[in-house]
Amino acid sequence: MEQLTTFINIQTDYGFKRMFGTPKNKRILIRFLNALLGDTICVTDVVYHDKEMLPEDENGKRIIYDVYCTSQGENHHFILEMQNFYEPPFADRVLYYTTKIIAGQGKKGWDYKLKPVISIVVMDFDLKKMTKSLIHDMQMVDVKTGDVLSDKVRVLLLSLKQIEAKKWEECGSEIERLMFLIKNMDKLEKSSEIYKSKEYQDMFDAAETHNMVNEELVAYSESLQRMRDYQSGLDYARKESFDDGVSKGIEKGREEGRAEGRAEGRAEGREEERIESIRFMLSIGVPPEVIAAQYNITTGEVLGLSI
């Protein structure tokens, strides 16, 4: 049986938001921002904001950011996103998320003086049409001369693919080491030299599964399951030779699943999802009593669902 790892997978939706999007861990976010931007920006404090941005009218699209915050005095707006899988139109979505914060600064009597908006996307893939690089740092510039029109819109793409083959001792900069931890945290143990050094103790403390209460442990397990299920869907699509239309194939499968679920009944679908979640938690070593408490059933009922 697979065991629950000592530290969480930071690449999961839950893990990324726990590490960088919670007030109790904001010192980790500040460290990350300064490691990435320290040559031009010094962040001393941040204020977290509602991650959900509602549309201006009923036909508009709702946005939910992974992390949205401003620096002290609201001098800079920061958006942080974790993207494990490429989904077109990736670039359009990043631009839309960024410009929504730009447009949101407008108000009556406004003089058009913008506060900078910086979008940071941690990606576990490389973009095919771009040079492979650890960090892509983009602004509004003249494509011929490099002259900057405005520094108020900035997008940074960080590729975990460019760090996955590196060993810890090969990571020469602070941002490389932080990206290494994002990529490898769930593979590390307390016996590792990184942990023993105590240099990143706050990150290890935030990531340790032993420190999580029951509700947090269940939420993390469900997030890990979703990520693995999505990966399985991608692998299946590739196996069926749909490489050129993976996203369409996945969306079609989702729609067929939704239609089937509606036909068979939403209640039945929810029950099956619950059972699969319980089985997954058992498979990675979540204690049965923790699962039972979260789902309001007995430990015997939980064990009865094991396969």
XYZ file of C-alpha atoms in Angstrom:
307
model
C 0.000 0.000 0.000
C 1.187 3.494 -0.811
C 2.095 5.566 2.225
C 1.110 9.132 3.007
C 4.279 11.126 2.409
C 5.974 13.039 5.226
C 5.492 16.309 3.365
C 2.702 17.398 1.037
C 2.909 17.788 -2.712
C 3.100 21.568 -3.168
C 2.032 21.243 -6.810
C -1.482 20.217 -5.774
C -4.088 22.955 -5.615
C -4.336 22.544 -1.840
C -0.577 22.330 -1.319
C 0.248 25.451 -3.345
C -2.413 27.559 -1.622
C -1.397 26.252 1.807
C 2.242 27.124 1.196
C 1.837 30.549 -0.430
C -1.770 31.641 0.049
C -2.399 31.567 3.787
C -1.658 34.452 6.195
C 0.151 32.201 8.675
C 2.656 31.309 5.947
C 3.001 34.737 4.347
C 6.691 34.916 5.310
C 7.211 32.051 2.835
C 5.444 34.008 0.100
C 7.512 37.116 0.889
C 10.686 35.053 0.673
C 9.585 33.643 -2.672
C 8.704 37.066 -4.109
C 11.996 38.601 -3.021
C 13.981 35.681 -4.404
C 12.272 36.186 -7.745
C 12.026 39.988 -7.875
C 14.656 41.177 -5.408
C 16.763 42.980 -7.990
C 13.927 45.407 -8.730
C 11.359 45.075 -5.933
C 11.729 44.569 -2.182
C 8.620 43.121 -0.535
C 8.443 43.614 3.241
C 4.810 42.650 3.834
C 1.766 41.474 1.892
C -1.991 41.683 2.294
C -4.073 38.793 0.982
C -7.245 39.548 -0.948
C -10.319 37.582 -1.956
C -9.164 35.079 -4.590
C -12.525 35.204 -6.369
C -13.288 38.033 -8.781
C -16.921 38.179 -9.821
C -17.975 39.332 -13.304
C -19.419 42.793 -13.839
C -22.584 41.357 -15.409
C -24.432 38.037 -15.323
C -22.896 36.890 -18.608
C -19.332 37.571 -17.507
C -16.762 35.006 -16.445
C -15.817 34.465 -12.817
C -12.110 34.264 -11.960
C -10.629 32.362 -9.025
C -6.931 33.038 -8.458
C -4.704 30.613 -6.576
C -3.139 33.513 -4.676
C -3.890 37.232 -4.980
C -2.196 39.781 -2.755
C -0.717 43.283 -2.686
C 2.525 44.497 -1.176
C 2.492 46.843 1.792
C 0.837 50.099 0.787
C -0.659 48.364 -2.272
C 2.336 49.416 -4.375
C 2.226 46.152 -6.336
C -0.462 43.597 -7.093
C 0.682 39.969 -7.241
C -1.093 36.993 -8.777
C 0.370 33.515 -8.241
C -0.836 30.474 -10.159
C 0.247 26.824 -10.220
C -0.251 25.092 -13.585
C 0.651 21.411 -13.762
C -0.734 20.746 -17.238
C -0.802 22.743 -20.429
C -4.306 23.735 -21.509
C -4.851 26.004 -24.513
C -5.360 28.912 -24.731
C -2.823 29.183 -21.901
C -1.379 32.572 -22.852
C -4.813 34.150 -23.319
C -5.911 33.002 -19.883
C -2.770 34.434 -18.222
C -3.301 37.743 -20.011
C -6.985 37.838 -19.058
C -6.248 37.144 -15.385
C -3.622 39.893 -15.349
C -5.593 42.574 -17.143
C -8.650 42.010 -14.935
C -6.603 43.348 -12.027
C -5.455 46.263 -14.190
C -9.032 47.113 -15.232
C -10.255 46.672 -11.656
C -8.225 49.686 -10.547
C -10.481 52.049 -12.496
C -12.937 54.192 -10.566
C -14.805 57.488 -10.900
C -12.433 60.445 -11.062
C -9.467 58.134 -11.616
C -6.356 59.675 -13.214
C -5.204 56.456 -14.980
C -2.146 56.071 -12.767
C -1.824 52.301 -12.431
C -0.292 50.207 -9.684
C 1.879 47.467 -11.252
C 0.335 44.019 -11.635
C 2.729 41.064 -11.646
C 1.481 37.612 -12.610
C 3.679 34.690 -11.592
C 2.835 31.297 -13.069
C 4.696 28.221 -11.826
C 4.428 25.658 -14.643
C 5.308 21.976 -14.775
C 5.751 22.166 -18.542
C 7.604 24.175 -21.180
C 5.806 26.135 -23.869
C 6.566 24.667 -27.297
C 6.992 27.973 -29.115
C 9.280 29.530 -26.514
C 12.939 29.012 -25.686
C 13.358 26.629 -22.773
C 14.282 28.703 -19.753
C 13.915 28.559 -15.988
C 12.250 31.985 -15.953
C 10.554 34.003 -18.680
C 10.136 37.649 -17.611
C 7.841 39.609 -19.940
C 6.622 43.198 -20.176
C 5.159 45.473 -22.840
C 8.199 46.149 -25.019
C 9.099 47.147 -28.561
C 9.891 43.882 -30.362
C 12.692 45.519 -32.365
C 14.426 47.803 -29.889
C 13.443 46.312 -26.532
C 12.208 49.719 -25.348
C 9.704 49.356 -22.516
C 6.318 51.015 -23.027
C 5.104 50.201 -19.516
C 6.281 48.181 -16.546
C 2.787 48.113 -15.041
C 1.987 44.731 -16.633
C 4.529 41.986 -15.981
C 4.226 38.230 -16.460
C 6.767 35.752 -15.137
C 6.612 32.102 -16.182
C 8.635 29.714 -14.016
C 9.347 26.272 -15.474
C 9.697 23.380 -13.046
C 10.792 21.279 -16.031
C 14.082 23.176 -15.980
C 14.693 22.173 -12.363
C 13.537 18.545 -12.250
C 16.860 17.064 -13.411
C 18.905 19.116 -10.933
C 20.252 17.953 -7.623
C 19.918 20.205 -4.577
C 23.606 21.082 -4.544
C 23.329 22.191 -8.176
C 20.757 24.870 -7.330
C 22.913 27.970 -7.106
C 20.311 30.688 -6.483
C 17.554 31.173 -3.933
C 14.801 30.983 -6.561
C 16.236 27.715 -7.902
C 16.209 26.230 -4.410
C 12.634 27.340 -3.789
C 11.527 25.879 -7.111
C 13.369 22.660 -6.247
C 11.333 22.427 -3.045
C 8.064 23.051 -4.904
C 8.963 20.241 -7.298
C 10.335 17.749 -4.771
C 8.864 18.474 -1.332
C 6.724 15.312 -1.216
C 9.770 13.181 -2.128
C 11.894 14.447 0.776
C 12.300 13.039 4.277
C 13.508 14.453 7.568
C 16.739 12.553 7.022
C 17.584 14.704 3.986
C 20.375 17.260 4.201
C 17.962 20.007 3.120
C 15.762 19.387 6.153
C 18.672 19.061 8.542
C 20.110 22.412 7.452
C 17.054 24.195 8.966
C 17.424 26.881 6.280
C 13.909 26.184 4.966
C 12.354 24.979 8.196
C 9.267 27.181 7.774
C 8.449 25.515 4.455
C 8.946 22.030 5.866
C 6.756 22.873 8.875
C 3.990 24.147 6.573
C 4.264 21.028 4.408
C 4.454 18.356 7.107
C 1.393 16.111 6.981
C 1.780 15.283 10.683
C 0.993 18.938 11.471
C -2.320 18.861 9.593
C -5.663 18.508 11.372
C -8.176 15.976 10.062
C -10.041 18.412 7.800
C -6.777 19.611 6.248
C -5.566 16.078 5.678
C -8.784 15.147 3.893
C -8.748 18.336 1.793
C -5.157 17.628 0.748
C -5.965 14.002 -0.116
C -8.877 15.061 -2.306
C -6.688 17.646 -4.058
C -3.981 15.039 -4.681
C -6.580 12.665 -6.084
C -7.896 15.308 -8.487
C -4.403 16.009 -9.782
C -3.694 12.307 -10.309
C -7.053 11.742 -11.988
C -6.350 14.588 -14.379
C -2.920 13.166 -15.156
C -4.536 9.791 -15.855
C -6.925 11.484 -18.281
C -4.020 13.076 -20.127
C -2.118 9.799 -20.259
C -5.162 8.021 -21.656
C -5.668 10.703 -24.300
C -2.049 10.412 -25.392
C -2.272 6.627 -25.468
C -5.225 6.914 -27.813
C -3.150 9.110 -30.140
C -4.996 12.332 -29.503
C -1.819 14.343 -28.917
C -2.957 17.179 -31.165
C -6.302 17.490 -29.464
C -5.744 16.479 -25.869
C -7.712 19.329 -24.367
C -10.656 18.744 -26.716
C -10.641 15.054 -25.946
C -10.564 15.677 -22.225
C -13.345 18.243 -22.427
C -15.446 15.891 -24.547
C -14.922 13.155 -21.986
C -15.880 15.523 -19.203
C -19.046 16.541 -21.025
C -19.980 12.919 -21.702
C -19.383 12.169 -18.048
C -21.537 15.084 -17.002
C -24.319 14.037 -19.365
C -24.155 10.471 -18.125
C -24.128 11.668 -14.553
C -27.222 13.791 -15.157
C -28.978 10.861 -16.790
C -28.181 8.442 -13.976
C -28.779 10.914 -11.227
C -26.641 13.432 -9.423
C -27.014 11.703 -6.072
C -25.583 8.467 -7.399
C -22.668 10.341 -8.926
C -21.883 12.070 -5.658
C -21.966 8.770 -3.793
C -19.561 7.156 -6.253
C -17.241 10.148 -5.972
C -17.346 9.866 -2.189
C -16.481 6.175 -2.311
C -13.587 6.777 -4.696
C -12.262 9.547 -2.451
C -12.392 7.280 0.591
C -10.627 4.468 -1.255
C -7.934 6.842 -2.477
C -7.311 8.172 1.029
C -6.989 4.642 2.338
C -4.576 3.821 -0.481
C -2.159 6.603 0.512
C -2.312 5.798 4.206
C -4.782 8.303 5.668
C -5.932 6.777 8.994
C -9.443 5.232 8.728
C -10.603 7.083 11.842
C -9.688 10.423 10.229
C -11.711 9.568 7.117
C -14.626 8.329 9.220
C -14.759 11.575 11.211
C -14.721 13.701 8.056
C -17.442 11.733 6.268
C -19.520 11.131 9.403
C -19.451 7.328 9.091
C -17.956 4.560 11.230
C -14.428 3.257 10.929
C -15.915 -0.121 10.027
C -17.791 1.415 7.108
C -14.584 3.032 5.893
C -12.658 -0.231 6.056
C -15.528 -1.960 4.290
C -14.881 0.220 1.231
C -11.215 -0.759 0.969
C -10.195 -2.778 -2.073
